[in-house]
Tab-separated table of C-alpha atoms and ligand atoms in Angstrom:
chain	number	residue	atom	x	y	z
A	10	UNK	CA	23.716	0.950	-44.583
A	11	UNK	CA	25.309	3.258	-42.036
A	12	UNK	CA	28.296	1.604	-40.397
A	13	UNK	CA	27.247	2.658	-36.900
A	14	UNK	CA	24.229	0.344	-36.827
A	15	UNK	CA	24.851	-2.836	-34.859
A	16	UNK	CA	21.645	-4.714	-35.635
A	17	UNK	CA	22.079	-6.975	-38.620
A	18	UNK	CA	18.795	-6.222	-40.316
A	19	UNK	CA	18.067	-8.428	-43.312
A	20	UNK	CA	18.290	-6.502	-46.627
A	21	UNK	CA	14.933	-7.890	-47.789
A	22	UNK	CA	11.372	-8.103	-46.589
A	23	UNK	CA	9.160	-11.135	-46.734
A	24	UNK	CA	6.534	-11.425	-49.465
A	25	UNK	CA	5.646	-15.102	-49.191
A	26	UNK	CA	5.851	-17.186	-46.041
A	27	UNK	CA	6.526	-20.852	-45.501
A	28	UNK	CA	5.150	-21.962	-42.134
A	29	UNK	CA	7.492	-24.022	-39.989
A	30	UNK	CA	6.150	-26.174	-37.207
A	31	UNK	CA	6.848	-25.600	-33.536
A	32	UNK	CA	6.940	-28.922	-31.731
A	33	UNK	CA	7.358	-29.920	-28.081
A	34	UNK	CA	10.404	-31.557	-26.525
A	35	UNK	CA	8.315	-34.677	-25.883
A	36	UNK	CA	7.355	-34.868	-29.537
A	37	UNK	CA	10.936	-34.407	-30.710
A	38	UNK	CA	12.206	-37.157	-28.409
A	39	UNK	CA	9.852	-39.604	-30.090
A	40	UNK	CA	10.633	-38.310	-33.586
A	41	UNK	CA	14.359	-38.668	-32.945
A	42	UNK	CA	14.026	-42.229	-31.654
A	43	UNK	CA	11.898	-43.073	-34.685
A	44	UNK	CA	14.672	-41.685	-36.898
A	45	UNK	CA	17.210	-43.992	-35.269
A	46	UNK	CA	18.864	-40.876	-33.774
A	47	UNK	CA	20.056	-39.922	-37.251
A	48	UNK	CA	19.068	-36.329	-38.157
A	49	UNK	CA	19.182	-37.236	-41.876
A	50	UNK	CA	16.242	-39.576	-41.255
A	51	UNK	CA	14.015	-36.932	-39.695
A	52	UNK	CA	11.063	-35.670	-41.664
A	53	UNK	CA	11.645	-31.993	-42.487
A	54	UNK	CA	8.144	-31.289	-41.132
A	55	UNK	CA	9.493	-32.147	-37.698
A	56	UNK	CA	12.406	-29.690	-37.984
A	57	UNK	CA	12.017	-26.095	-36.803
A	58	UNK	CA	15.313	-24.592	-37.991
A	59	UNK	CA	17.068	-26.636	-40.644
A	60	UNK	CA	20.824	-26.009	-40.714
A	61	UNK	CA	21.672	-29.317	-42.391
A	62	UNK	CA	23.086	-27.636	-45.500
A	63	UNK	CA	23.232	-24.398	-47.461
A	64	UNK	CA	23.017	-26.349	-50.715
A	65	UNK	CA	19.846	-25.724	-52.679
A	66	UNK	CA	18.027	-24.540	-49.563
A	67	UNK	CA	18.055	-20.795	-50.260
A	68	UNK	CA	15.113	-18.519	-51.013
A	69	UNK	CA	14.786	-17.024	-54.468
A	70	UNK	CA	14.075	-13.357	-55.018
A	71	UNK	CA	11.098	-11.758	-56.746
A	72	UNK	CA	13.331	-11.152	-59.764
A	73	UNK	CA	14.220	-14.841	-59.926
A	74	UNK	CA	10.580	-15.923	-59.621
A	75	UNK	CA	9.613	-13.404	-62.284
A	76	UNK	CA	12.402	-14.828	-64.459
A	77	UNK	CA	10.953	-18.299	-64.011
A	78	UNK	CA	7.701	-17.152	-65.555
A	79	UNK	CA	9.720	-15.985	-68.554
A	80	UNK	CA	11.483	-19.352	-68.886
A	81	UNK	CA	11.816	-20.516	-72.481
A	82	UNK	CA	11.429	-24.284	-72.573
A	83	UNK	CA	12.553	-24.777	-76.173
A	84	UNK	CA	14.685	-27.869	-76.600
A	85	UNK	CA	17.486	-26.086	-78.445
A	86	UNK	CA	18.763	-22.514	-78.401
A	87	UNK	CA	16.300	-21.326	-75.751
A	88	UNK	CA	16.263	-17.651	-74.810
A	89	UNK	CA	16.781	-18.659	-71.161
A	90	UNK	CA	19.883	-20.580	-72.136
A	91	UNK	CA	21.244	-17.574	-73.984
A	92	UNK	CA	20.647	-15.377	-70.940
A	93	UNK	CA	22.538	-17.829	-68.740
A	94	UNK	CA	25.388	-18.275	-71.204
A	95	UNK	CA	25.812	-14.515	-71.551
A	96	UNK	CA	25.885	-14.025	-67.789
A	97	UNK	CA	28.339	-16.854	-67.150
A	98	UNK	CA	30.677	-15.886	-69.993
A	99	UNK	CA	30.799	-12.382	-68.654
A	100	UNK	CA	31.539	-13.602	-65.127
A	101	UNK	CA	34.146	-16.231	-66.008
A	102	UNK	CA	35.620	-14.943	-69.252
A	103	UNK	CA	35.377	-18.538	-70.461
A	104	UNK	CA	33.883	-19.076	-73.935
A	105	UNK	CA	32.491	-22.578	-73.420
A	106	UNK	CA	29.611	-22.881	-70.951
A	107	UNK	CA	27.862	-26.195	-70.261
A	108	UNK	CA	24.751	-26.365	-68.053
A	109	UNK	CA	24.383	-29.398	-65.764
A	110	UNK	CA	21.750	-30.515	-63.283
A	111	UNK	CA	24.091	-29.931	-60.347
A	112	UNK	CA	27.758	-29.537	-59.489
A	113	UNK	CA	28.705	-33.206	-59.331
A	114	UNK	CA	27.462	-33.790	-62.877
A	115	UNK	CA	29.942	-31.172	-64.101
A	116	UNK	CA	32.625	-32.891	-62.023
A	117	UNK	CA	31.819	-36.316	-63.394
A	118	UNK	CA	32.033	-35.095	-66.976
A	119	UNK	CA	35.291	-33.164	-66.566
A	120	UNK	CA	37.162	-35.532	-64.252
A	121	UNK	CA	35.941	-38.547	-66.213
A	122	UNK	CA	37.785	-37.120	-69.214
A	123	UNK	CA	40.975	-35.805	-67.631
A	124	UNK	CA	41.264	-38.367	-64.805
A	125	UNK	CA	42.112	-42.040	-64.970
A	126	UNK	CA	44.477	-44.523	-63.321
A	127	UNK	CA	47.951	-43.134	-62.620
A	128	UNK	CA	46.666	-39.519	-62.684
A	129	UNK	CA	46.944	-37.231	-59.685
A	130	UNK	CA	44.818	-34.224	-58.710
A	131	UNK	CA	45.997	-31.687	-56.160
A	132	UNK	CA	43.770	-29.258	-54.314
A	133	UNK	CA	43.486	-27.097	-51.223
A	134	UNK	CA	40.706	-29.549	-50.268
A	135	UNK	CA	38.693	-31.727	-52.628
A	136	UNK	CA	35.034	-31.513	-51.678
A	137	UNK	CA	33.621	-35.029	-51.104
A	138	UNK	CA	31.772	-35.290	-54.452
A	139	UNK	CA	34.922	-33.980	-56.167
A	140	UNK	CA	37.066	-36.609	-54.508
A	141	UNK	CA	34.513	-39.329	-55.283
A	142	UNK	CA	34.379	-38.397	-58.971
A	143	UNK	CA	38.168	-38.278	-59.216
A	144	UNK	CA	38.786	-41.523	-57.337
A	145	UNK	CA	36.065	-43.230	-59.368
A	146	UNK	CA	38.305	-42.794	-62.449
A	147	UNK	CA	41.166	-44.500	-60.616
A	148	UNK	CA	43.054	-41.242	-60.055
A	149	UNK	CA	44.475	-40.006	-56.761
A	150	UNK	CA	43.181	-36.833	-55.036
A	151	UNK	CA	45.568	-35.042	-52.671
A	152	UNK	CA	44.550	-32.279	-50.243
A	153	UNK	CA	47.406	-29.866	-49.616
A	154	UNK	CA	46.611	-27.485	-46.804
A	155	UNK	CA	49.254	-25.748	-44.731
A	156	UNK	CA	49.555	-26.970	-41.133
A	157	UNK	CA	48.167	-23.742	-39.639
A	158	UNK	CA	44.832	-24.376	-41.382
A	159	UNK	CA	44.207	-27.189	-38.894
A	160	UNK	CA	44.724	-24.978	-35.855
A	161	UNK	CA	41.124	-24.150	-34.907
A	162	UNK	CA	42.054	-21.072	-32.969
A	163	UNK	CA	44.654	-19.398	-35.220
A	164	UNK	CA	43.068	-16.161	-36.382
A	165	UNK	CA	44.284	-16.110	-39.985
A	166	UNK	CA	42.541	-14.338	-42.857
A	167	UNK	CA	42.802	-17.021	-45.567
A	168	UNK	CA	42.709	-20.439	-43.996
A	169	UNK	CA	41.298	-21.938	-47.197
A	170	UNK	CA	44.559	-21.464	-49.123
A	171	UNK	CA	46.491	-24.264	-50.749
A	172	UNK	CA	50.069	-24.792	-49.533
A	173	UNK	CA	52.034	-23.656	-52.599
A	174	UNK	CA	55.369	-25.096	-51.474
A	175	UNK	CA	53.795	-28.450	-50.788
A	176	UNK	CA	51.999	-28.255	-54.134
A	177	UNK	CA	55.269	-27.718	-56.006
A	178	UNK	CA	56.972	-30.480	-54.076
A	179	UNK	CA	54.105	-32.834	-54.872
A	180	UNK	CA	54.171	-31.917	-58.571
A	181	UNK	CA	57.885	-32.714	-58.736
A	182	UNK	CA	57.572	-35.923	-56.738
A	183	UNK	CA	54.655	-37.289	-58.748
A	184	UNK	CA	55.942	-35.944	-62.064
A	185	UNK	CA	54.225	-32.972	-63.739
A	186	UNK	CA	52.899	-35.164	-66.593
A	187	UNK	CA	50.872	-37.185	-64.056
A	188	UNK	CA	49.088	-34.183	-62.575
A	189	UNK	CA	45.698	-34.076	-64.318
A	190	UNK	CA	44.757	-30.747	-62.721
A	191	UNK	CA	45.043	-28.476	-59.723
A	192	UNK	CA	41.589	-27.898	-58.224
A	193	UNK	CA	41.164	-24.721	-56.202
A	194	UNK	CA	38.011	-24.910	-54.068
A	195	UNK	CA	36.685	-21.415	-53.357
A	196	UNK	CA	35.667	-20.986	-50.596
A	197	UNK	CA	37.107	-24.129	-49.116
A	198	UNK	CA	33.922	-25.970	-48.152
A	199	UNK	CA	35.378	-28.991	-46.371
A	200	UNK	CA	37.712	-26.793	-44.396
A	201	UNK	CA	35.031	-24.669	-42.748
A	202	UNK	CA	34.097	-22.406	-45.658
A	203	UNK	CA	37.402	-20.588	-45.236
A	204	UNK	CA	38.413	-18.199	-48.023
A	205	UNK	CA	41.254	-18.370	-50.543
A	206	UNK	CA	43.270	-15.206	-51.187
A	207	UNK	CA	43.870	-13.707	-54.611
A	208	UNK	CA	47.601	-13.974	-53.963
A	209	UNK	CA	47.250	-17.702	-53.336
A	210	UNK	CA	45.249	-18.167	-56.549
A	211	UNK	CA	47.887	-16.176	-58.429
A	212	UNK	CA	50.637	-18.319	-56.950
A	213	UNK	CA	48.851	-21.485	-57.994
A	214	UNK	CA	48.312	-20.096	-61.503
A	215	UNK	CA	52.051	-19.425	-61.784
A	216	UNK	CA	52.821	-22.939	-60.594
A	217	UNK	CA	50.413	-24.415	-63.138
A	218	UNK	CA	52.046	-22.325	-65.882
A	219	UNK	CA	55.512	-23.421	-64.861
A	220	UNK	CA	54.643	-27.100	-65.150
A	221	UNK	CA	51.969	-26.955	-67.840
A	222	UNK	CA	49.106	-28.053	-65.560
A	223	UNK	CA	45.405	-27.287	-65.893
A	224	UNK	CA	43.841	-25.145	-63.161
A	225	UNK	CA	40.213	-25.873	-62.261
A	226	UNK	CA	38.347	-23.489	-59.997
A	227	UNK	CA	35.583	-25.171	-58.016
A	228	UNK	CA	33.801	-21.913	-57.319
A	229	UNK	CA	30.449	-22.740	-55.734
A	230	UNK	CA	30.991	-19.900	-53.277
A	231	UNK	CA	32.991	-17.492	-55.405
A	232	UNK	CA	30.889	-14.497	-54.300
A	233	UNK	CA	31.340	-15.249	-50.602
A	234	UNK	CA	35.057	-15.600	-51.249
A	235	UNK	CA	35.117	-12.206	-52.984
A	236	UNK	CA	33.687	-10.627	-49.847
A	237	UNK	CA	36.595	-11.937	-47.801
A	238	UNK	CA	39.139	-10.845	-50.411
A	239	UNK	CA	37.774	-7.321	-50.440
A	240	UNK	CA	37.713	-7.007	-46.661
A	241	UNK	CA	40.867	-8.932	-45.754
A	242	UNK	CA	43.360	-8.684	-48.609
A	243	UNK	CA	45.527	-5.668	-49.260
A	244	UNK	CA	44.551	-3.698	-52.348
A	245	UNK	CA	40.943	-4.789	-52.767
A	246	UNK	CA	39.084	-2.472	-50.369
A	247	UNK	CA	37.621	-0.293	-53.108
A	248	UNK	CA	36.903	-3.046	-55.613
A	249	UNK	CA	33.404	-4.335	-56.282
A	250	UNK	CA	32.737	-7.979	-55.460
A	251	UNK	CA	31.933	-9.093	-58.962
A	252	UNK	CA	35.163	-7.738	-60.408
A	253	UNK	CA	37.100	-9.554	-57.685
A	254	UNK	CA	35.373	-12.795	-58.692
A	255	UNK	CA	36.114	-12.073	-62.351
A	256	UNK	CA	39.779	-11.543	-61.564
A	257	UNK	CA	40.023	-14.862	-59.747
A	258	UNK	CA	38.052	-16.806	-62.349
A	259	UNK	CA	40.258	-15.345	-65.081
A	260	UNK	CA	43.077	-17.460	-63.639
A	261	UNK	CA	41.247	-20.744	-64.184
A	262	UNK	CA	41.327	-22.979	-67.250
A	263	UNK	CA	38.018	-24.418	-66.121
A	264	UNK	CA	35.269	-23.470	-63.690
A	265	UNK	CA	32.969	-25.951	-61.986
A	266	UNK	CA	30.021	-24.680	-60.010
A	267	UNK	CA	27.141	-26.053	-58.035
A	268	UNK	CA	24.556	-23.322	-58.623
A	269	UNK	CA	22.812	-24.527	-55.447
A	270	UNK	CA	25.216	-22.337	-53.498
A	271	UNK	CA	26.097	-18.890	-54.855
A	272	UNK	CA	23.902	-19.453	-57.906
A	273	UNK	CA	21.066	-18.777	-55.428
A	274	UNK	CA	18.826	-21.496	-56.837
A	275	UNK	CA	17.505	-24.825	-55.587
A	276	UNK	CA	19.030	-26.919	-58.375
A	277	UNK	CA	21.610	-26.464	-61.104
A	278	UNK	CA	25.275	-26.579	-62.036
A	279	UNK	CA	27.817	-25.285	-64.529
A	280	UNK	CA	30.950	-26.445	-66.300
A	281	UNK	CA	32.959	-23.738	-68.076
A	282	UNK	CA	36.097	-24.208	-70.141
A	283	UNK	CA	38.605	-22.230	-72.141
A	284	UNK	CA	39.870	-25.069	-74.305
A	285	UNK	CA	37.748	-25.803	-77.356
A	286	UNK	CA	38.924	-29.377	-77.816
A	287	UNK	CA	38.226	-30.371	-74.238
A	288	UNK	CA	34.887	-28.601	-74.331
A	289	UNK	CA	33.862	-30.660	-77.405
A	290	UNK	CA	34.655	-33.840	-75.501
A	291	UNK	CA	32.721	-32.607	-72.472
A	292	UNK	CA	29.750	-31.689	-74.673
A	293	UNK	CA	29.636	-35.249	-76.004
A	294	UNK	CA	29.470	-36.559	-72.460
A	295	UNK	CA	26.876	-33.946	-71.560
A	296	UNK	CA	24.590	-35.002	-74.393
A	297	UNK	CA	24.890	-38.676	-73.468
A	298	UNK	CA	23.989	-38.267	-69.826
A	299	UNK	CA	22.617	-34.824	-68.978
A	300	UNK	CA	20.790	-33.450	-71.995
A	301	UNK	CA	21.309	-31.282	-75.021
A	302	UNK	CA	24.018	-28.586	-74.867
A	303	UNK	CA	21.590	-25.739	-74.330
A	304	UNK	CA	19.837	-27.161	-71.284
A	305	UNK	CA	21.958	-29.997	-69.858
A	306	UNK	CA	19.365	-31.367	-67.443
A	307	UNK	CA	17.830	-28.019	-66.508
A	308	UNK	CA	14.486	-26.456	-67.380
A	309	UNK	CA	14.537	-23.120	-69.160
A	310	UNK	CA	13.066	-21.509	-66.044
A	311	UNK	CA	15.894	-22.929	-63.919
A	312	UNK	CA	18.488	-21.383	-66.226
A	313	UNK	CA	16.671	-18.071	-66.104
A	314	UNK	CA	16.772	-18.160	-62.293
A	315	UNK	CA	20.505	-18.966	-62.235
A	316	UNK	CA	21.242	-16.093	-64.614
A	317	UNK	CA	19.488	-13.691	-62.245
A	318	UNK	CA	20.934	-15.327	-59.098
A	319	UNK	CA	24.504	-15.031	-60.329
A	320	UNK	CA	24.053	-11.290	-60.579
A	321	UNK	CA	22.140	-10.819	-57.308
A	322	UNK	CA	24.691	-12.718	-55.287
A	323	UNK	CA	27.239	-9.933	-55.749
A	324	UNK	CA	24.926	-7.266	-54.338
A	325	UNK	CA	26.954	-5.592	-51.552
A	326	UNK	CA	24.032	-5.426	-49.104
A	327	UNK	CA	23.285	-9.098	-49.645
A	328	UNK	CA	26.893	-10.225	-49.285
A	329	UNK	CA	27.433	-8.151	-46.170
A	330	UNK	CA	24.298	-9.612	-44.598
A	331	UNK	CA	25.297	-13.114	-45.690
A	332	UNK	CA	28.814	-13.122	-44.285
A	333	UNK	CA	27.966	-11.097	-41.187
A	334	UNK	CA	24.946	-13.226	-40.292
A	335	UNK	CA	27.037	-16.391	-40.384
A	336	UNK	CA	29.626	-14.658	-38.229
A	337	UNK	CA	26.869	-13.458	-35.873
A	338	UNK	CA	26.015	-17.058	-35.047
A	339	UNK	CA	29.669	-18.055	-34.748
A	340	UNK	CA	30.646	-15.082	-32.596
A	341	UNK	CA	27.569	-15.597	-30.421
A	342	UNK	CA	28.518	-19.207	-29.799
A	343	UNK	CA	32.128	-18.349	-29.079
A	344	UNK	CA	31.177	-15.660	-26.566
A	345	UNK	CA	29.038	-18.275	-24.786
A	346	UNK	CA	32.014	-20.592	-24.499
A	347	UNK	CA	31.227	-22.975	-27.345
A	348	UNK	CA	34.426	-24.091	-29.125
A	349	UNK	CA	33.976	-23.051	-32.758
A	350	UNK	CA	36.427	-23.220	-35.647
A	351	UNK	CA	37.919	-19.771	-35.910
A	352	UNK	CA	37.622	-17.483	-37.796
A	353	UNK	CA	34.079	-18.129	-38.977
A	354	UNK	CA	33.791	-19.047	-42.667
A	355	UNK	CA	31.216	-17.906	-45.185
A	356	UNK	CA	28.399	-20.402	-45.173
A	357	UNK	CA	28.574	-22.342	-41.937
A	358	UNK	CA	29.711	-22.489	-38.339
A	359	UNK	CA	31.654	-25.561	-37.211
A	360	UNK	CA	31.670	-26.667	-33.590
A	361	UNK	CA	34.333	-28.900	-32.079
A	362	UNK	CA	32.086	-31.422	-30.322
A	363	UNK	CA	34.998	-33.315	-28.826
A	364	UNK	CA	36.111	-30.214	-26.952
A	365	UNK	CA	32.540	-29.327	-26.029
A	366	UNK	CA	31.828	-32.792	-24.577
A	367	UNK	CA	35.295	-34.032	-23.530
A	368	UNK	CA	33.891	-36.881	-21.450
A	369	UNK	CA	32.267	-38.624	-24.389
A	370	UNK	CA	34.744	-41.007	-26.009
A	371	UNK	CA	35.264	-40.596	-29.730
A	372	UNK	CA	33.854	-44.057	-30.461
A	373	UNK	CA	30.578	-42.925	-28.894
A	374	UNK	CA	30.316	-40.079	-31.425
A	375	UNK	CA	30.307	-36.746	-29.530
A	376	UNK	CA	29.270	-34.941	-32.717
A	377	UNK	CA	26.112	-36.991	-32.945
A	378	UNK	CA	25.416	-36.248	-29.274
A	379	UNK	CA	25.549	-32.526	-30.008
A	380	UNK	CA	23.408	-32.857	-33.140
A	381	UNK	CA	20.744	-34.855	-31.281
A	382	UNK	CA	20.807	-32.450	-28.321
A	383	UNK	CA	20.198	-29.492	-30.634
A	384	UNK	CA	17.279	-31.285	-32.191
A	385	UNK	CA	15.733	-32.444	-28.942
A	386	UNK	CA	16.106	-29.080	-27.259
A	387	UNK	CA	15.144	-26.794	-30.121
A	388	UNK	CA	14.134	-28.672	-33.252
A	389	UNK	CA	17.404	-27.577	-34.864
A	390	UNK	CA	18.860	-29.889	-37.469
A	391	UNK	CA	22.625	-29.887	-37.968
A	392	UNK	CA	25.076	-32.390	-39.356
A	393	UNK	CA	27.842	-34.381	-37.727
A	394	UNK	CA	31.153	-34.078	-39.577
A	395	UNK	CA	33.248	-36.502	-37.583
A	396	UNK	CA	33.596	-40.207	-37.001
A	397	UNK	CA	30.028	-41.031	-38.046
A	398	UNK	CA	30.761	-39.470	-41.428
A	399	UNK	CA	34.438	-40.345	-41.868
A	400	UNK	CA	35.210	-43.087	-39.343
A	401	UNK	CA	36.572	-46.391	-40.636
A	402	UNK	CA	37.242	-49.784	-39.065
A	403	UNK	CA	40.524	-51.628	-38.767
A	404	UNK	CA	40.880	-55.366	-39.415
A	405	UNK	CA	39.746	-56.216	-35.894
A	406	UNK	CA	36.633	-54.069	-36.178
A	407	UNK	CA	37.942	-51.231	-33.981
A	408	UNK	CA	36.870	-47.727	-34.996
A	409	UNK	CA	39.559	-45.608	-36.650
A	410	UNK	CA	38.178	-42.184	-35.763
A	411	UNK	CA	38.045	-39.176	-38.079
A	412	UNK	CA	40.660	-36.454	-37.644
A	413	UNK	CA	38.135	-34.257	-35.817
A	414	UNK	CA	34.664	-34.473	-34.304
A	415	UNK	CA	32.769	-31.506	-35.717
A	416	UNK	CA	29.164	-30.432	-36.048
A	417	UNK	CA	28.254	-28.085	-38.878
A	418	UNK	CA	25.529	-25.487	-38.706
A	419	UNK	CA	25.090	-24.421	-42.335
A	420	UNK	CA	23.095	-21.304	-43.062
A	421	UNK	CA	20.622	-21.354	-45.978
A	422	UNK	CA	20.690	-18.157	-48.041
A	423	UNK	CA	17.993	-15.528	-47.313
A	424	UNK	CA	15.873	-18.005	-45.335
A	425	UNK	CA	16.208	-17.372	-41.602
A	426	UNK	CA	16.076	-14.056	-39.789
A	427	UNK	CA	18.180	-12.828	-36.924
A	428	UNK	CA	15.532	-13.923	-34.428
A	429	UNK	CA	15.844	-17.492	-35.689
A	430	UNK	CA	19.570	-17.303	-35.067
A	431	UNK	CA	18.962	-15.786	-31.621
A	432	UNK	CA	16.718	-18.766	-30.938
A	433	UNK	CA	19.576	-21.120	-31.918
A	434	UNK	CA	21.895	-19.280	-29.515
A	435	UNK	CA	19.340	-19.614	-26.734
A	436	UNK	CA	19.056	-23.359	-27.329
A	437	UNK	CA	22.817	-23.566	-26.820
A	438	UNK	CA	22.507	-21.578	-23.588
A	439	UNK	CA	19.993	-24.107	-22.268
A	440	UNK	CA	22.208	-26.975	-23.283
A	441	UNK	CA	25.273	-25.440	-21.635
A	442	UNK	CA	23.414	-24.941	-18.355
A	443	UNK	CA	22.351	-28.599	-18.222
A	444	UNK	CA	24.715	-31.306	-16.974
A	445	UNK	CA	27.195	-32.235	-19.692
A	446	UNK	CA	26.357	-35.577	-21.353
A	447	UNK	CA	28.753	-38.400	-20.548
A	448	UNK	CA	27.709	-41.188	-22.852
A	449	UNK	CA	27.025	-41.262	-26.545
A	450	UNK	CA	25.702	-43.686	-29.128
A	451	UNK	CA	26.383	-47.061	-30.641
A	452	UNK	CA	25.561	-47.983	-34.223
A	453	UNK	CA	22.822	-50.590	-34.612
A	454	UNK	CA	22.626	-50.509	-38.398
A	455	UNK	CA	25.028	-49.227	-41.031
A	456	UNK	CA	25.308	-49.631	-44.793
A	457	UNK	CA	28.700	-50.354	-46.382
A	458	UNK	CA	29.093	-46.885	-47.988
A	459	UNK	CA	28.277	-43.327	-46.884
A	460	UNK	CA	26.835	-44.634	-43.664
A	461	UNK	CA	26.053	-41.235	-42.170
A	462	UNK	CA	23.016	-40.887	-44.438
A	463	UNK	CA	21.168	-43.988	-43.315
A	464	UNK	CA	22.790	-45.470	-40.191
A	465	UNK	CA	20.679	-46.111	-37.086
A	466	UNK	CA	21.952	-45.524	-33.568
A	467	UNK	CA	20.927	-46.163	-29.992
A	468	UNK	CA	21.912	-44.250	-26.886
A	469	UNK	CA	24.366	-45.978	-24.577
A	470	UNK	CA	22.996	-46.063	-21.042
A	471	UNK	CA	25.001	-47.248	-18.080
B	30	PLP	C1	28.216	-28.646	-53.226
B	30	PLP	C2	29.574	-28.722	-53.750
B	30	PLP	C3	29.886	-29.531	-54.860
B	30	PLP	C4	28.887	-30.483	-55.486
B	30	PLP	O1	27.766	-29.855	-55.983
B	30	PLP	P1	26.320	-30.547	-55.985
B	30	PLP	O2	25.457	-29.505	-56.629
B	30	PLP	O3	25.933	-30.861	-54.602
B	30	PLP	O4	26.413	-31.770	-56.846
B	30	PLP	C5	31.182	-29.492	-55.334
B	30	PLP	N1	32.124	-28.729	-54.756
B	30	PLP	C6	31.858	-27.959	-53.693
B	30	PLP	C7	32.938	-27.124	-53.091
B	30	PLP	C8	30.573	-27.921	-53.147
B	30	PLP	O5	30.336	-27.160	-52.074
């Protein structure tokens, strides 16, 4: 579209609508109390704008829905499988393609085989399911980001990069034979959806070659990353997005993908490999736990939809809308004085709740205060990424807080329009005009693991 236009019009029109319910503030207060002040425990019917995650929450296109009608549900050698395999081989250049029901299944299979006690994995940042699957084998997972990546205000183009010097130092310290793999997460989900540059991927490939280490690309958001490469990295301005993704994936020995992100579907995953031997071992695991090699836990119609989604996601109009609409929310918040992690990443906006509500002590969970305020004021669901999620206790029961108190607003693909996002911005305006909250929450129930999903809270009142 012409560059002079400022309005970010969506490059699609709506053919089928899903009603969402408008509720009153009174109603939401009750709903929130009933949910123990934990947004995960809200019924989605009570949420107006759901920014909990971008995973599996996107809208499929007419071409994907049409593909679903053409799904071939044969147990073995289905046409839909062949369509997916063709598409993924062409994208990755990898000969061995294994379908899985979602990303973590691919991770469990691969890391279960190459991990184990005494092994070490190094990454820009291991996503939490990646870390869990690696640590479950007894291996160690190290995140190696350069220091500047933690500066929330430094305006750098590729804050998702791995620190190559630190990576080499770690390889030498641990011993190259102990490094099971380098995992490059693209974009870097846990670090704000920040992109990884082609130069950084190339550098990591060279390092892996030098020490004979396997390179795994965790590329759930490889298309979003390609957008950033084209617009921020020297030499890519005239390249199409898909060829940029192909160039990066060509550097990997393996590719793991949750299709719930840039696969543009609600469920699905992929594991792709170059090595025949390793792929045979993975296939054995796949058949034991996921399903036969030509469906791996997916219906034929699901595979058809992924095949179409993986092509659509590289459409320039879509990608521009996708990245710009996330930035629109982030820039809008920043211009209203909300401290956001800068620059804005591809799939989500992260707010520094500790800086937004400096009077709330960390052990009263400022991130949860922001998340509950957004829900009460506007029916917006977000997720705390701070001490509720990552906090631990010391021997005396004192909270060891997380490194930062963030709230994530993740944007589902092709779901909300600009007026929904304007509504979110207006909710923030109302919140900023009100007196700043001073007290937070205490936990009244928590399970031993992954407490953020099911914990109950109560407001602290003086
Ligand atoms: C979502 C995600 C995964 C896990 O995929 P699931 O489909 O949720 O199992 C792995 N890595 C990254 C970077 C992700 O964003």
